[in-house]
PDB file of C-alpha atoms in Angstrom:
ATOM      1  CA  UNK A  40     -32.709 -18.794  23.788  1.00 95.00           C
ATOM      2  CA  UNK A  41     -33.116 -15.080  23.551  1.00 97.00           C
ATOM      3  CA  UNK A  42     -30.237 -13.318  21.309  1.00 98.00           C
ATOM      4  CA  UNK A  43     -29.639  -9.742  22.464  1.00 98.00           C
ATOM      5  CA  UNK A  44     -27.201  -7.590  20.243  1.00 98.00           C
ATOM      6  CA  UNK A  45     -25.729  -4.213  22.209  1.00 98.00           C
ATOM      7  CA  UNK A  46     -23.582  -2.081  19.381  1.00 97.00           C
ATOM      8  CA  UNK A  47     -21.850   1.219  19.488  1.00 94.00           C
ATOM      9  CA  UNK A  48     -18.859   3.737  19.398  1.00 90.00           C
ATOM     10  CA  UNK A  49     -16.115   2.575  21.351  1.00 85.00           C
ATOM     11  CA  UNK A  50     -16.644   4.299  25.254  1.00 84.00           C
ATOM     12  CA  UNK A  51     -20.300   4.595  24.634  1.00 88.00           C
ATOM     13  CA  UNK A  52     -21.177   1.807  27.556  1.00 89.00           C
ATOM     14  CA  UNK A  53     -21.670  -0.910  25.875  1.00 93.00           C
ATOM     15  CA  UNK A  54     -20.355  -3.463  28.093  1.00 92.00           C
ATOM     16  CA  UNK A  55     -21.594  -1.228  31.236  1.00 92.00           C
ATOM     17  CA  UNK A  56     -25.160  -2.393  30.080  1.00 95.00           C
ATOM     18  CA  UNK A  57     -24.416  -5.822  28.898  1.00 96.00           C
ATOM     19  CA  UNK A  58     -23.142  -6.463  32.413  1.00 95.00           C
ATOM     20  CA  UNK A  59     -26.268  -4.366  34.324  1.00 94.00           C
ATOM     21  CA  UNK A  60     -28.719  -6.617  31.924  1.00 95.00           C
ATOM     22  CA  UNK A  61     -27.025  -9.282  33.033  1.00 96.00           C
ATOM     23  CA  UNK A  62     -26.732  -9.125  36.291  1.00 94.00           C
ATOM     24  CA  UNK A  63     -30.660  -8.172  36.714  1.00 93.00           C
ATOM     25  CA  UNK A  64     -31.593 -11.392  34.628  1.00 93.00           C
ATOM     26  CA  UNK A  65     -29.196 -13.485  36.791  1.00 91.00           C
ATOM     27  CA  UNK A  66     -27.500 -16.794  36.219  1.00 88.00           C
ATOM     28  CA  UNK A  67     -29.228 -17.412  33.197  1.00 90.00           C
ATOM     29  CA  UNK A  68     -27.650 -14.752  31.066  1.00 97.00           C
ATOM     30  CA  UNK A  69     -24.128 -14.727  29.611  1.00 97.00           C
ATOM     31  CA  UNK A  70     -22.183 -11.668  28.027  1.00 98.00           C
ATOM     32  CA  UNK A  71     -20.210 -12.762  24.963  1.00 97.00           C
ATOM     33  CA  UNK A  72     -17.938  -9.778  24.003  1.00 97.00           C
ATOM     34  CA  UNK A  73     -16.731  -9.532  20.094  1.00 98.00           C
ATOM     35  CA  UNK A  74     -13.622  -8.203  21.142  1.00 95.00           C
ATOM     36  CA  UNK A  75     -12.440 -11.887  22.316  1.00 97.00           C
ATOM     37  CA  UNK A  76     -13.163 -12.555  18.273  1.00 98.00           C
ATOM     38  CA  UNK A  77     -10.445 -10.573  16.817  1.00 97.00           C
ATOM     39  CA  UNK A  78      -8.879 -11.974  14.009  1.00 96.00           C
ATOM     40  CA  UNK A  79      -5.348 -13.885  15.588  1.00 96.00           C
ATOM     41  CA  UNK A  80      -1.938 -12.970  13.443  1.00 95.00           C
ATOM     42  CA  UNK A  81       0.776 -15.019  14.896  1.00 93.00           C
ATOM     43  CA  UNK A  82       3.056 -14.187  12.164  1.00 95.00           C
ATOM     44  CA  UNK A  83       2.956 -10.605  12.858  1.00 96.00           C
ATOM     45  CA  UNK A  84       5.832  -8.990  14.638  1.00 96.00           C
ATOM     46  CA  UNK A  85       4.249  -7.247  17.518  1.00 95.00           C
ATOM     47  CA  UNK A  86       5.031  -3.729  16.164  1.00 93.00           C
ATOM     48  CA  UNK A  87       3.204  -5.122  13.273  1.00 95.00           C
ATOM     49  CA  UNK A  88       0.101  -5.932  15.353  1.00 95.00           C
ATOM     50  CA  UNK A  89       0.477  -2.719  17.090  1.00 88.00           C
ATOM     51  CA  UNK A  90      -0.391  -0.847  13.675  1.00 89.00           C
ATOM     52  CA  UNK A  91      -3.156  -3.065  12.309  1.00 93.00           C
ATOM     53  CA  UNK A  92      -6.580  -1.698  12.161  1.00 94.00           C
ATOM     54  CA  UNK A  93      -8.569  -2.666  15.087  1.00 93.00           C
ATOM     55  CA  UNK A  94     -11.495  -1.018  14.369  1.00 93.00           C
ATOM     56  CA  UNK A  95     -12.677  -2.165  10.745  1.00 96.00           C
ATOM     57  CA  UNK A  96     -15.842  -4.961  10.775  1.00 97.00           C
ATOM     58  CA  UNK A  97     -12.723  -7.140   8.757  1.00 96.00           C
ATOM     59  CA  UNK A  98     -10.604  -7.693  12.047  1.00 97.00           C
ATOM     60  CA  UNK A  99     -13.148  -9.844  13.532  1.00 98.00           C
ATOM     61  CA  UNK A 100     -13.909 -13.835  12.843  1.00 97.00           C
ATOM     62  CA  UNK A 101     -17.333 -13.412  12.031  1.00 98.00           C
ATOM     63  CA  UNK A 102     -17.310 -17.152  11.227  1.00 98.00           C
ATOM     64  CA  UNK A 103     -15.874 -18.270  14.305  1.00 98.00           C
ATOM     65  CA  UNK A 104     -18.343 -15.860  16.811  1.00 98.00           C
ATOM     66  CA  UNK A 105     -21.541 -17.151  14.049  1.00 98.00           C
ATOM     67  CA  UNK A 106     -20.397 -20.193  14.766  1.00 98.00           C
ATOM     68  CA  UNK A 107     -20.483 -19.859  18.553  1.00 98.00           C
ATOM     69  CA  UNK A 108     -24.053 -18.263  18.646  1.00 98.00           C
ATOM     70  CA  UNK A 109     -25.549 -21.141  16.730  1.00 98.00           C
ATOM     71  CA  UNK A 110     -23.652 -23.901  18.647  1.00 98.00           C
ATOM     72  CA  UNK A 111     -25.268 -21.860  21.835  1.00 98.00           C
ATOM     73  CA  UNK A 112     -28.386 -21.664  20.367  1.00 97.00           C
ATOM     74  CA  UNK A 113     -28.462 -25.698  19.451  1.00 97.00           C
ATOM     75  CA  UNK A 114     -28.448 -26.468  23.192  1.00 97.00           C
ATOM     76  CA  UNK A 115     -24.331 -27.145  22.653  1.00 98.00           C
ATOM     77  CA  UNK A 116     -21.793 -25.864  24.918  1.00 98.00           C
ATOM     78  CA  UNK A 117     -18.768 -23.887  23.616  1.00 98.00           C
ATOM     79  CA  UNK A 118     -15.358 -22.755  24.874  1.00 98.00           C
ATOM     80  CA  UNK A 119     -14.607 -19.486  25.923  1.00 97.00           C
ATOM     81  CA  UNK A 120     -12.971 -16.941  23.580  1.00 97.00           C
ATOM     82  CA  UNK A 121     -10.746 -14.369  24.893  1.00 97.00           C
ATOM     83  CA  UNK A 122      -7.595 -12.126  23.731  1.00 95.00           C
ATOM     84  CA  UNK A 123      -4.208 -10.131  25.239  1.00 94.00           C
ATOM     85  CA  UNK A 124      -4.643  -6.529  24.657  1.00 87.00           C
ATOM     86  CA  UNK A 125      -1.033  -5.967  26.109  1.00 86.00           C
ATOM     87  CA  UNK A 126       0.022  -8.358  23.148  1.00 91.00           C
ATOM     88  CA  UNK A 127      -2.598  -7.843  20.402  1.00 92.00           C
ATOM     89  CA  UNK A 128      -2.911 -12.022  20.321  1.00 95.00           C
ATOM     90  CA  UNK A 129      -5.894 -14.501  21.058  1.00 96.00           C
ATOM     91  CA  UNK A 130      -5.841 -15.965  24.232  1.00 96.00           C
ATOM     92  CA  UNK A 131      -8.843 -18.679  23.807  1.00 97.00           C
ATOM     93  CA  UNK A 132      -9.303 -21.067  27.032  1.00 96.00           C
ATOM     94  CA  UNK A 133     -10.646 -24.729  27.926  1.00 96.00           C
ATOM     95  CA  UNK A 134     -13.678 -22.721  30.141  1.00 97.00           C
ATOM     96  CA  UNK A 135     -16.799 -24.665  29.218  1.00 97.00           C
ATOM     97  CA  UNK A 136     -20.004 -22.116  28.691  1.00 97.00           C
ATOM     98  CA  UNK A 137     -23.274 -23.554  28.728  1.00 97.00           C
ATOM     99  CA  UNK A 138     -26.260 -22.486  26.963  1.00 97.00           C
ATOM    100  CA  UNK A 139     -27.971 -19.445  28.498  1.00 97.00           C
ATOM    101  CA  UNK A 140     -31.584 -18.850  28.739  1.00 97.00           C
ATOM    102  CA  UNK A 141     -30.566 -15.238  26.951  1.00 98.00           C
ATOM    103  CA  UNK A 142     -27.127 -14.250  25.194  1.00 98.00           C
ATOM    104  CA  UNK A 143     -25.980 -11.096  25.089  1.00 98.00           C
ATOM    105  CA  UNK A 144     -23.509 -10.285  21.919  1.00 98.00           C
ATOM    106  CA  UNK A 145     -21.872  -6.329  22.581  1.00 98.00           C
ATOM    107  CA  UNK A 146     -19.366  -4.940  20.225  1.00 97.00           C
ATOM    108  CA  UNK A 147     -18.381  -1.811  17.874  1.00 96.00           C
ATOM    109  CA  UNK A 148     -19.303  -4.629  14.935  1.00 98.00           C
ATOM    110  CA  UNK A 149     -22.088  -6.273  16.588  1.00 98.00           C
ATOM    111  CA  UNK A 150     -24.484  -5.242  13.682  1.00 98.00           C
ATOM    112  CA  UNK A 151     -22.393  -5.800  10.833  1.00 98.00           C
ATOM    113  CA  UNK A 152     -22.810  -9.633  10.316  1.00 98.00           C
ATOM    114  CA  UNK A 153     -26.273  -9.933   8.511  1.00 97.00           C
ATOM    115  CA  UNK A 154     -26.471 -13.918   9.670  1.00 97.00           C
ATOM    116  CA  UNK A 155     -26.001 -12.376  13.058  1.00 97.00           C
ATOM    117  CA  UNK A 156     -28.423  -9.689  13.018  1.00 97.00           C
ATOM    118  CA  UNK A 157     -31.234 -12.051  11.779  1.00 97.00           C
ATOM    119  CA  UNK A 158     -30.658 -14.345  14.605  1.00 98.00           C
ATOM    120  CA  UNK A 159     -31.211 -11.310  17.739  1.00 98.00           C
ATOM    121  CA  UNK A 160     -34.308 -10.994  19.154  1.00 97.00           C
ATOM    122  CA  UNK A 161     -33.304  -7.335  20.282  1.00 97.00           C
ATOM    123  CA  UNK A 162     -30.921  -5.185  18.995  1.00 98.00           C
ATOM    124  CA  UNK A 163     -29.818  -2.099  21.228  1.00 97.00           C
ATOM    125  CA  UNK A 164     -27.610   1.025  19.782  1.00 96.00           C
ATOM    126  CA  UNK A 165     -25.697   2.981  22.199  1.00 93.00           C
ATOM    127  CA  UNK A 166     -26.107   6.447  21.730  1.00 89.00           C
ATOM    128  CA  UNK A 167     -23.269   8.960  23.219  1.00 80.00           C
ATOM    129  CA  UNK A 168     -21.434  12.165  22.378  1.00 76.00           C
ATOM    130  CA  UNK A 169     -18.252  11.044  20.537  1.00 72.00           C
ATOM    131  CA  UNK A 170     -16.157  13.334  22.794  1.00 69.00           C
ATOM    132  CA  UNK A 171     -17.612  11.270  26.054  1.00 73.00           C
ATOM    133  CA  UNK A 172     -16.913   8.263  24.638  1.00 67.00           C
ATOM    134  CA  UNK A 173     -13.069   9.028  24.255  1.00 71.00           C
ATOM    135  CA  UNK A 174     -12.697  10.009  27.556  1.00 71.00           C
ATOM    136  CA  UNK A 175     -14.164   7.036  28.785  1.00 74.00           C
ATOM    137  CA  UNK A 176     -11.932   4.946  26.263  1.00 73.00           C
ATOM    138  CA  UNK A 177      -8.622   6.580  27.303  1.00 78.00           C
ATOM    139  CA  UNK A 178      -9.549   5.949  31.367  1.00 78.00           C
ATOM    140  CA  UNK A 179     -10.138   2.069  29.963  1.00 75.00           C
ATOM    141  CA  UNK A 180      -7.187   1.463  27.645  1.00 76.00           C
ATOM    142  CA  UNK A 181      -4.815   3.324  30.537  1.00 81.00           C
ATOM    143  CA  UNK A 182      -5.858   1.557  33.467  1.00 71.00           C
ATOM    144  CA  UNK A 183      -7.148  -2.153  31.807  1.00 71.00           C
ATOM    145  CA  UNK A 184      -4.789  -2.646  29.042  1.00 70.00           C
ATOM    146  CA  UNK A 185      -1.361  -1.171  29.779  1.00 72.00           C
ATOM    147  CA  UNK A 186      -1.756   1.475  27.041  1.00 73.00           C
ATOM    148  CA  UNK A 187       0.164   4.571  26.813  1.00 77.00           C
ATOM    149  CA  UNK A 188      -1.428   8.379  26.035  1.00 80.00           C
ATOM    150  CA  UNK A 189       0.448   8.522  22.642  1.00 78.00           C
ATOM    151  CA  UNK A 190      -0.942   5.361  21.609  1.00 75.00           C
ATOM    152  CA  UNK A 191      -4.184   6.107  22.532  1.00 73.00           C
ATOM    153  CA  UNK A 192      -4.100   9.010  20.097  1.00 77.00           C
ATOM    154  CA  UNK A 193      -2.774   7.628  17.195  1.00 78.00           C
ATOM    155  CA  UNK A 194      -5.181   4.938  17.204  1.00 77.00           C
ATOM    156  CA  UNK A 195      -8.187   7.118  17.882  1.00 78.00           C
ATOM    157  CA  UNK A 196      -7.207   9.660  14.940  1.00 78.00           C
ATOM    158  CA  UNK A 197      -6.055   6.931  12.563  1.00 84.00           C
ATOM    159  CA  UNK A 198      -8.464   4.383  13.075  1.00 85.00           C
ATOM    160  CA  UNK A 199     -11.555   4.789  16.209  1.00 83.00           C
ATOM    161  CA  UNK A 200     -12.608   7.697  14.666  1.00 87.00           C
ATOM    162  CA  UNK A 201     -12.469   7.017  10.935  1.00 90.00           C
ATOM    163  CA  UNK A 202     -14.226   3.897  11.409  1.00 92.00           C
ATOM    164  CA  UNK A 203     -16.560   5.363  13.941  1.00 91.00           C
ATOM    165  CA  UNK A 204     -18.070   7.953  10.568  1.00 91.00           C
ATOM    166  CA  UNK A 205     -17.800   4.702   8.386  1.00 95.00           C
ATOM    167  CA  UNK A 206     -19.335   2.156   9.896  1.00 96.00           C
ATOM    168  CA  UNK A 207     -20.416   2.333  13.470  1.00 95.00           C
ATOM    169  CA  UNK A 208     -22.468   5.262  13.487  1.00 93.00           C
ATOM    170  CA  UNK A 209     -24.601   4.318  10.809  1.00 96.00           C
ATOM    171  CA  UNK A 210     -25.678   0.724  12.444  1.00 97.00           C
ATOM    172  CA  UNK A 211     -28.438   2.944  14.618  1.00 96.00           C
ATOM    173  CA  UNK A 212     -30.447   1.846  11.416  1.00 97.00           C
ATOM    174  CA  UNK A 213     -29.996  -1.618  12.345  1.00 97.00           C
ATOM    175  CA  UNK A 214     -31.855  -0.834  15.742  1.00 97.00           C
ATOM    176  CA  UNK A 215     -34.638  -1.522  17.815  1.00 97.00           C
ATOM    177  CA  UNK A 216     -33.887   0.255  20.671  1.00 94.00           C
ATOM    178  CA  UNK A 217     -31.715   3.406  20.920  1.00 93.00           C
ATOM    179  CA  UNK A 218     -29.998   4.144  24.518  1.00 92.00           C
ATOM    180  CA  UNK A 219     -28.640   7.060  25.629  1.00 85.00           C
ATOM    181  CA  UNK A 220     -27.039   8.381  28.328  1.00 75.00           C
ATOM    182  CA  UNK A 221     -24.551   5.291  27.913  1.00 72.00           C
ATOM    183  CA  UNK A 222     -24.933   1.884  29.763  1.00 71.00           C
ATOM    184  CA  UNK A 223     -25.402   3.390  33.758  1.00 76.00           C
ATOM    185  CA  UNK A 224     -29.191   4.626  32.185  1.00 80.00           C
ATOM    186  CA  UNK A 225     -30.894   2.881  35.277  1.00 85.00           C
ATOM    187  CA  UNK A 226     -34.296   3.091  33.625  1.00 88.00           C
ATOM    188  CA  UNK A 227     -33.486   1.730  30.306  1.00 90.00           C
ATOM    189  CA  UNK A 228     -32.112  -1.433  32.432  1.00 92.00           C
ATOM    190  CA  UNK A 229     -35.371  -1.549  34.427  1.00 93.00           C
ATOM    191  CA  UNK A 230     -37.516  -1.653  31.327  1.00 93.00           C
ATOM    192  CA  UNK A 231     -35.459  -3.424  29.386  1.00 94.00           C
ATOM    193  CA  UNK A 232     -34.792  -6.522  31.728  1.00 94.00           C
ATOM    194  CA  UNK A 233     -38.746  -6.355  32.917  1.00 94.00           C
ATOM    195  CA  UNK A 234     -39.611  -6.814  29.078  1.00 94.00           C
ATOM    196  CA  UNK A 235     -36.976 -10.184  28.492  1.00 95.00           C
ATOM    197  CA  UNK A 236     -37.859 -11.264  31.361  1.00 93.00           C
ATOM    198  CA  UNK A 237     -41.705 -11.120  30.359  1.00 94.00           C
ATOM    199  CA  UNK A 238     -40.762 -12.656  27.036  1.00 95.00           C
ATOM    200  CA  UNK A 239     -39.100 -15.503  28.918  1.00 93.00           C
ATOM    201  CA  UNK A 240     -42.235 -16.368  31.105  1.00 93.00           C
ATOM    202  CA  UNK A 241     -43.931 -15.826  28.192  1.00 91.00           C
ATOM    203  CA  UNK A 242     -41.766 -18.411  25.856  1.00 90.00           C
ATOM    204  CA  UNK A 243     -41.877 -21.037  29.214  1.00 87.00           C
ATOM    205  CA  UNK A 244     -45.477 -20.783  29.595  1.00 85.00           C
ATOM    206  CA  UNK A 245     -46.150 -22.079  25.718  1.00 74.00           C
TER     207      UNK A 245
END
């Protein structure tokens, strides 16, 4: 199994390529998102979730999503992970996912685990203006997850951003690949699902 890692800023398009790469590769590719690993706090009030820190590596189960990847990458099926944005709580399901020929991992955090890194094969870095990538996160969090404006804004001054200088800038260091122009770059899909899928025919031919 080929182990694909897609990190950046919040808005930068991650997800936008994880789903383009997958959909060129086909059947045999499956999208596991980190956000469905958030940390679950079921004896938080919800104003207490509201205000945690959504952004910091430290929110996620890095166990739980290592755990996952290696179970995937033993031949071993797993259950789907998934959370409520409208209610800040995990919202796992009995889905069965099968091991893909490639797995594609996309997150603000992707990069942080070491035991993960040293398991991808690639490992892609978005690479947008900041500004472009609020936008684009204000559009998402209004129309796919029920968010206010005011919200928005506190979050992104009191944690995106903060965490964004921190942390998630700096894991471009971590990279193979650099993308910019955010995940509708039509050419960096074209090369870059021409080159797993070479590695593929090459791995099936051995």
């Amino acid at each position: 199994m080929l182990f694909i890692g897609i990190c950046g800023a919040s808005g930068s398009g991650k997800s936008t390529l994880a789903d383009s790469l997958a959909a060129r590769l086909g059947e045999n590719c499956f999208v596991l998102q980190q956000d469905c690993y958030y940390q679950d706090h079921p004896n938080l009030t919800f104003e207490e979730r509201v205000h945690l820190n959504y952004d910091e590596p430290q929110i996620f189960d890095h166990d739980a999503l290592l755990q996952d990847v290696l179970t995937l990458m033993e031949g071993k099926s797993i259950t789907r992970k998934a959370y409520d944005y409208a209610q800040h709580r995990r919202a796992d399901t009995d889905e069965i996912i099968m091991p893909p020929e490639v797995l594609i991992l996309e997150g603000i955090h992707s990069f942080h685990d070491e035991r993960l890194r040293k398991l991808m094969y690639l490992k892609l870095y978005m690479s947008v203006e900041p500004d472009i990538c609020l936008l684009r996160r204000i559009q998402r969090d209004i129309k796919e997850r029920g968010r206010e404006i005011d919200g928005i804004s506190e979050q992104y001054l009191t944690t995106v951003k903060p965490m964004y200088d921190a942390y998630i800038r700096n894991y471009v260091t971590e990279a193979d690949v650099i993308v910019a122009r955010g995940g509708k770059n039509a050419r960096i899909v074209d090369i870059l699902s021409g080159y797993v899928a070479d590695e593929l025919n090459k791995r099936s031919a051995e």
